[in-house]
């Protein structure tokens, strides 16, 4: 099916470009691979390709995405001595796991300021100023500190997990705009009714499954790191899309359809 290979090429190139900006992109490839392997039927036969062809299709998708990120990996290998995707992972991981962590990037309202994070002591980066290695050492130090804090504070870690889930599903109440009554109630309503519509109509519908997988993956990432409004915005369209579907096809949509339906014109009237 040539159309399938065109889709794979387009998905691979698009997600490859995204990977150069968002380094969690490989996780977002999983829903695509899931759909291609289990549900992407041949447009001519209406059947799934053979097992071998599906493995090849998913493999080709992975290769295209990896090739798209290769120039960045080569660049980093030349600078840091190894093909790193990023040197910021340790820092962002620690932002979500430390003594003053709030679940977001800000202190609790109404402070409206970024949460302070202890910097590596001078001894940790001694003799590495103005060298590429300084970035990797800092990242490793932040990661070690975060893991140590999690082990030492399991109860607070569980609390933060709950807070992050709440901030993601409802809104980040530490942010002056996200906490606005104009913003989050509408978003929450969309999530609730969109989820209701999905449970009622789409649990076994592959395309709906794929879209909610994106939403779940972003939620999991925020639990591991931290919640920022822009991370939620990246998948805000998922619940709002199904909220719109509920408006169109649910009881409200049926009622509205009855109100605006146009009476049928008889053949005799149409002759005049």
CSV table of C-alpha atoms in Angstrom, one decimal:
chain,number,residue,atom,x,y,z
A,1,UNK,CA,0.0,0.0,0.0
A,2,UNK,CA,1.8,3.1,-1.3
A,3,UNK,CA,-0.4,5.4,0.7
A,4,UNK,CA,0.7,3.7,4.0
A,5,UNK,CA,4.4,4.2,3.1
A,6,UNK,CA,3.7,7.9,2.3
A,7,UNK,CA,2.1,8.3,5.7
A,8,UNK,CA,5.0,6.6,7.4
A,9,UNK,CA,7.5,8.9,5.7
A,10,UNK,CA,5.4,12.0,6.6
A,11,UNK,CA,5.0,10.9,10.3
A,12,UNK,CA,8.7,10.0,10.5
A,13,UNK,CA,9.9,13.3,9.1
A,14,UNK,CA,7.5,15.4,11.2
A,15,UNK,CA,8.3,13.6,14.4
A,16,UNK,CA,12.0,13.6,13.6
A,17,UNK,CA,11.9,17.4,13.3
A,18,UNK,CA,9.9,17.6,16.6
A,19,UNK,CA,12.6,15.4,18.2
A,20,UNK,CA,15.1,18.2,17.5
A,21,UNK,CA,13.1,20.4,19.8
A,22,UNK,CA,11.4,18.0,22.3
A,23,UNK,CA,13.6,15.2,23.4
A,24,UNK,CA,10.7,13.1,24.8
A,25,UNK,CA,9.5,12.6,21.2
A,26,UNK,CA,10.3,8.9,21.0
A,27,UNK,CA,7.6,8.3,23.6
A,28,UNK,CA,5.1,10.0,21.4
A,29,UNK,CA,6.1,7.6,18.6
A,30,UNK,CA,4.6,4.7,20.6
A,31,UNK,CA,0.9,5.6,19.7
A,32,UNK,CA,1.9,5.8,16.0
A,33,UNK,CA,3.6,2.5,16.1
A,34,UNK,CA,0.7,1.0,18.0
A,35,UNK,CA,-1.8,2.1,15.3
A,36,UNK,CA,0.4,1.1,12.4
A,37,UNK,CA,1.1,-2.4,13.8
A,38,UNK,CA,-2.4,-3.3,15.0
A,39,UNK,CA,-4.9,-1.2,13.0
A,40,UNK,CA,-3.5,0.3,9.8
A,41,UNK,CA,-5.3,-1.8,7.2
A,42,UNK,CA,-4.5,-1.9,3.5
A,43,UNK,CA,-6.8,0.5,1.6
A,44,UNK,CA,-7.3,-2.0,-1.2
A,45,UNK,CA,-7.8,-5.3,0.6
A,46,UNK,CA,-9.2,-3.9,3.8
A,47,UNK,CA,-7.0,-6.3,5.8
A,48,UNK,CA,-4.0,-5.8,8.0
A,49,UNK,CA,-0.7,-6.4,6.1
A,50,UNK,CA,1.3,-9.5,7.1
A,51,UNK,CA,3.2,-9.6,10.4
A,52,UNK,CA,6.5,-9.2,8.6
A,53,UNK,CA,5.3,-6.1,6.7
A,54,UNK,CA,4.0,-4.5,9.9
A,55,UNK,CA,7.3,-5.1,11.6
A,56,UNK,CA,9.1,-3.6,8.6
A,57,UNK,CA,6.7,-0.6,8.6
A,58,UNK,CA,7.3,0.2,12.3
A,59,UNK,CA,11.1,-0.3,11.8
A,60,UNK,CA,11.1,2.0,8.8
A,61,UNK,CA,9.3,4.6,10.9
A,62,UNK,CA,11.9,4.3,13.7
A,63,UNK,CA,14.8,4.6,11.2
A,64,UNK,CA,13.3,7.8,9.6
A,65,UNK,CA,12.9,9.4,13.0
A,66,UNK,CA,16.5,8.4,14.1
A,67,UNK,CA,18.0,9.7,10.8
A,68,UNK,CA,16.3,13.1,11.5
A,69,UNK,CA,18.0,13.5,14.8
A,70,UNK,CA,21.4,12.2,13.6
A,71,UNK,CA,22.9,15.6,12.8
A,72,UNK,CA,22.2,16.8,16.4
A,73,UNK,CA,23.8,13.6,17.8
A,74,UNK,CA,26.8,14.0,15.7
A,75,UNK,CA,27.1,17.6,16.7
A,76,UNK,CA,26.9,16.7,20.4
A,77,UNK,CA,29.4,13.8,20.0
A,78,UNK,CA,31.9,16.3,18.6
A,79,UNK,CA,31.4,18.6,21.6
A,80,UNK,CA,30.8,16.3,24.6
A,81,UNK,CA,32.5,13.1,23.3
A,82,UNK,CA,29.3,11.1,23.3
A,83,UNK,CA,26.0,11.4,21.3
A,84,UNK,CA,23.9,13.2,24.0
A,85,UNK,CA,20.4,14.3,23.2
A,86,UNK,CA,20.4,17.0,25.9
A,87,UNK,CA,22.3,18.1,29.0
A,88,UNK,CA,19.2,19.6,30.7
A,89,UNK,CA,17.5,16.4,31.8
A,90,UNK,CA,19.1,16.2,35.2
A,91,UNK,CA,18.2,19.8,36.0
A,92,UNK,CA,14.6,19.5,35.0
A,93,UNK,CA,14.3,16.2,36.8
A,94,UNK,CA,15.4,17.8,40.0
A,95,UNK,CA,13.0,20.7,39.6
A,96,UNK,CA,10.3,18.2,40.4
A,97,UNK,CA,12.0,16.5,43.2
A,98,UNK,CA,13.6,18.6,45.9
A,99,UNK,CA,12.9,20.1,49.3
A,100,UNK,CA,11.1,23.2,48.0
A,101,UNK,CA,9.3,21.4,45.1
A,102,UNK,CA,5.7,22.5,44.5
A,103,UNK,CA,4.8,20.2,41.6
A,104,UNK,CA,5.2,23.1,39.1
A,105,UNK,CA,8.0,25.5,38.3
A,106,UNK,CA,6.8,28.2,40.7
A,107,UNK,CA,6.4,28.8,44.4
A,108,UNK,CA,2.8,28.6,45.8
A,109,UNK,CA,0.5,31.4,44.9
A,110,UNK,CA,0.6,34.4,45.5
A,111,UNK,CA,4.5,34.3,45.4
A,112,UNK,CA,4.4,34.2,41.6
A,113,UNK,CA,8.1,33.5,41.3
A,114,UNK,CA,10.2,30.6,40.2
A,115,UNK,CA,11.1,28.0,42.8
A,116,UNK,CA,14.7,28.2,43.9
A,117,UNK,CA,16.9,25.2,43.3
A,118,UNK,CA,20.3,24.8,44.9
A,119,UNK,CA,23.1,25.0,42.4
A,120,UNK,CA,26.0,22.5,42.3
A,121,UNK,CA,28.8,23.4,44.8
A,122,UNK,CA,31.9,24.9,43.3
A,123,UNK,CA,33.8,21.7,44.1
A,124,UNK,CA,31.5,19.6,41.9
A,125,UNK,CA,32.4,21.6,38.8
A,126,UNK,CA,36.0,22.6,39.8
A,127,UNK,CA,38.4,22.9,36.9
A,128,UNK,CA,35.5,22.5,34.4
A,129,UNK,CA,34.5,26.2,33.9
A,130,UNK,CA,34.2,27.1,30.2
A,131,UNK,CA,34.4,23.4,29.1
A,132,UNK,CA,31.7,21.3,27.6
A,133,UNK,CA,32.1,18.7,30.4
A,134,UNK,CA,30.8,21.3,32.9
A,135,UNK,CA,27.2,20.8,31.5
A,136,UNK,CA,27.3,17.0,31.8
A,137,UNK,CA,28.7,17.2,35.3
A,138,UNK,CA,26.0,19.6,36.4
A,139,UNK,CA,23.3,17.4,34.9
A,140,UNK,CA,24.6,14.3,36.7
A,141,UNK,CA,24.8,16.2,40.0
A,142,UNK,CA,21.2,17.3,39.8
A,143,UNK,CA,20.0,13.8,38.9
A,144,UNK,CA,21.9,12.3,41.8
A,145,UNK,CA,20.5,14.9,44.2
A,146,UNK,CA,16.9,14.3,43.0
A,147,UNK,CA,17.2,10.5,43.4
A,148,UNK,CA,18.7,10.9,46.9
A,149,UNK,CA,15.8,13.3,47.9
A,150,UNK,CA,13.2,10.9,46.6
A,151,UNK,CA,14.6,8.0,48.6
A,152,UNK,CA,14.8,10.1,51.7
A,153,UNK,CA,11.3,11.6,51.4
A,154,UNK,CA,9.0,8.9,50.0
A,155,UNK,CA,5.8,10.4,51.6
A,156,UNK,CA,6.4,13.9,50.2
A,157,UNK,CA,7.2,12.3,46.8
A,158,UNK,CA,3.8,10.6,46.8
A,159,UNK,CA,2.2,13.9,47.7
A,160,UNK,CA,4.0,15.6,44.8
A,161,UNK,CA,2.8,12.9,42.4
A,162,UNK,CA,-0.8,13.6,43.5
A,163,UNK,CA,-0.3,17.4,43.2
A,164,UNK,CA,1.2,17.0,39.7
A,165,UNK,CA,-1.7,14.9,38.5
A,166,UNK,CA,-4.1,17.5,39.9
A,167,UNK,CA,-2.2,20.4,38.3
A,168,UNK,CA,-2.1,18.6,34.9
A,169,UNK,CA,-5.8,17.5,34.9
A,170,UNK,CA,-7.3,20.7,36.4
A,171,UNK,CA,-4.7,23.5,36.1
A,172,UNK,CA,-1.4,24.8,37.6
A,173,UNK,CA,-2.7,27.1,40.3
A,174,UNK,CA,0.7,28.6,40.9
A,175,UNK,CA,0.6,30.3,37.5
A,176,UNK,CA,-1.2,33.7,37.3
A,177,UNK,CA,-2.8,33.0,33.9
A,178,UNK,CA,-3.5,29.3,34.3
A,179,UNK,CA,-5.4,29.9,37.6
A,180,UNK,CA,-7.7,32.4,35.9
A,181,UNK,CA,-11.4,31.6,36.2
A,182,UNK,CA,-11.7,32.3,32.5
A,183,UNK,CA,-9.3,29.5,31.6
A,184,UNK,CA,-9.4,26.4,33.8
A,185,UNK,CA,-13.1,25.8,34.4
A,186,UNK,CA,-13.7,25.5,30.6
A,187,UNK,CA,-10.7,23.2,30.3
A,188,UNK,CA,-11.9,21.0,33.1
A,189,UNK,CA,-15.3,20.8,31.7
A,190,UNK,CA,-13.8,19.8,28.3
A,191,UNK,CA,-11.7,17.1,30.1
A,192,UNK,CA,-14.7,15.7,32.0
A,193,UNK,CA,-17.2,15.5,29.1
A,194,UNK,CA,-14.5,14.5,26.6
A,195,UNK,CA,-13.5,11.6,28.9
A,196,UNK,CA,-17.1,10.7,29.3
A,197,UNK,CA,-17.6,10.7,25.5
A,198,UNK,CA,-14.5,8.6,25.0
A,199,UNK,CA,-15.6,6.0,27.6
A,200,UNK,CA,-19.0,5.8,26.1
A,201,UNK,CA,-18.0,5.6,22.4
A,202,UNK,CA,-14.2,5.2,21.9
A,203,UNK,CA,-12.6,2.6,24.3
A,204,UNK,CA,-12.4,0.2,21.4
A,205,UNK,CA,-11.9,2.9,18.7
A,206,UNK,CA,-8.2,2.9,17.6
A,207,UNK,CA,-8.0,6.5,16.6
A,208,UNK,CA,-9.5,7.7,19.9
A,209,UNK,CA,-7.2,5.3,21.8
A,210,UNK,CA,-4.2,6.9,20.0
A,211,UNK,CA,-5.2,10.4,20.9
A,212,UNK,CA,-5.7,9.6,24.6
A,213,UNK,CA,-2.4,7.8,24.6
A,214,UNK,CA,-0.7,11.1,23.8
A,215,UNK,CA,-2.6,12.8,26.6
A,216,UNK,CA,-1.5,10.0,29.1
A,217,UNK,CA,2.1,10.1,28.0
A,218,UNK,CA,2.3,13.8,28.6
A,219,UNK,CA,0.7,13.3,32.0
A,220,UNK,CA,3.3,10.6,32.9
A,221,UNK,CA,6.1,12.9,31.8
A,222,UNK,CA,4.8,15.7,34.0
A,223,UNK,CA,4.7,13.3,37.0
A,224,UNK,CA,8.3,12.4,36.4
A,225,UNK,CA,9.5,16.0,35.9
A,226,UNK,CA,7.1,18.8,36.7
A,227,UNK,CA,3.9,20.5,35.4
A,228,UNK,CA,4.1,23.6,33.3
A,229,UNK,CA,1.1,25.1,31.5
A,230,UNK,CA,2.8,24.8,28.2
A,231,UNK,CA,3.1,21.0,28.6
A,232,UNK,CA,-0.6,20.7,29.2
A,233,UNK,CA,-1.4,23.0,26.2
A,234,UNK,CA,0.5,20.5,24.0
A,235,UNK,CA,-2.2,17.9,24.5
A,236,UNK,CA,-5.1,20.2,25.4
A,237,UNK,CA,-6.7,19.5,22.1
A,238,UNK,CA,-7.4,15.9,23.0
A,239,UNK,CA,-10.1,16.4,25.7
A,240,UNK,CA,-11.5,19.5,23.9
A,241,UNK,CA,-11.8,17.5,20.6
A,242,UNK,CA,-13.9,14.8,22.3
A,243,UNK,CA,-15.8,17.5,24.2
A,244,UNK,CA,-16.8,18.9,20.9
A,245,UNK,CA,-17.8,15.4,19.7
A,246,UNK,CA,-20.0,15.1,22.8
A,247,UNK,CA,-21.6,18.5,22.0
A,248,UNK,CA,-22.3,17.3,18.5
A,249,UNK,CA,-23.4,13.8,19.2
A,250,UNK,CA,-24.6,13.8,22.8
A,251,UNK,CA,-28.0,14.7,24.2
A,252,UNK,CA,-27.3,18.4,23.8
A,253,UNK,CA,-26.3,17.9,20.1
A,254,UNK,CA,-29.5,15.9,19.5
A,255,UNK,CA,-31.6,18.5,21.2
A,256,UNK,CA,-30.0,21.3,19.2
A,257,UNK,CA,-30.4,19.3,16.0
A,258,UNK,CA,-34.1,19.0,16.6
A,259,UNK,CA,-34.4,22.8,17.2
A,260,UNK,CA,-32.8,23.8,13.9
A,261,UNK,CA,-34.0,21.0,11.7
A,262,UNK,CA,-35.6,22.3,8.5
A,263,UNK,CA,-39.1,20.7,7.6
A,264,UNK,CA,-39.1,18.7,4.5
A,265,UNK,CA,-40.6,20.6,1.5
A,266,UNK,CA,-43.3,18.7,-0.3
A,267,UNK,CA,-43.0,17.9,-3.9
A,268,UNK,CA,-46.1,20.0,-4.7
A,269,UNK,CA,-44.7,23.0,-3.0
A,270,UNK,CA,-41.3,22.6,-4.7
A,271,UNK,CA,-43.1,22.7,-8.1
A,272,UNK,CA,-44.2,26.2,-7.4
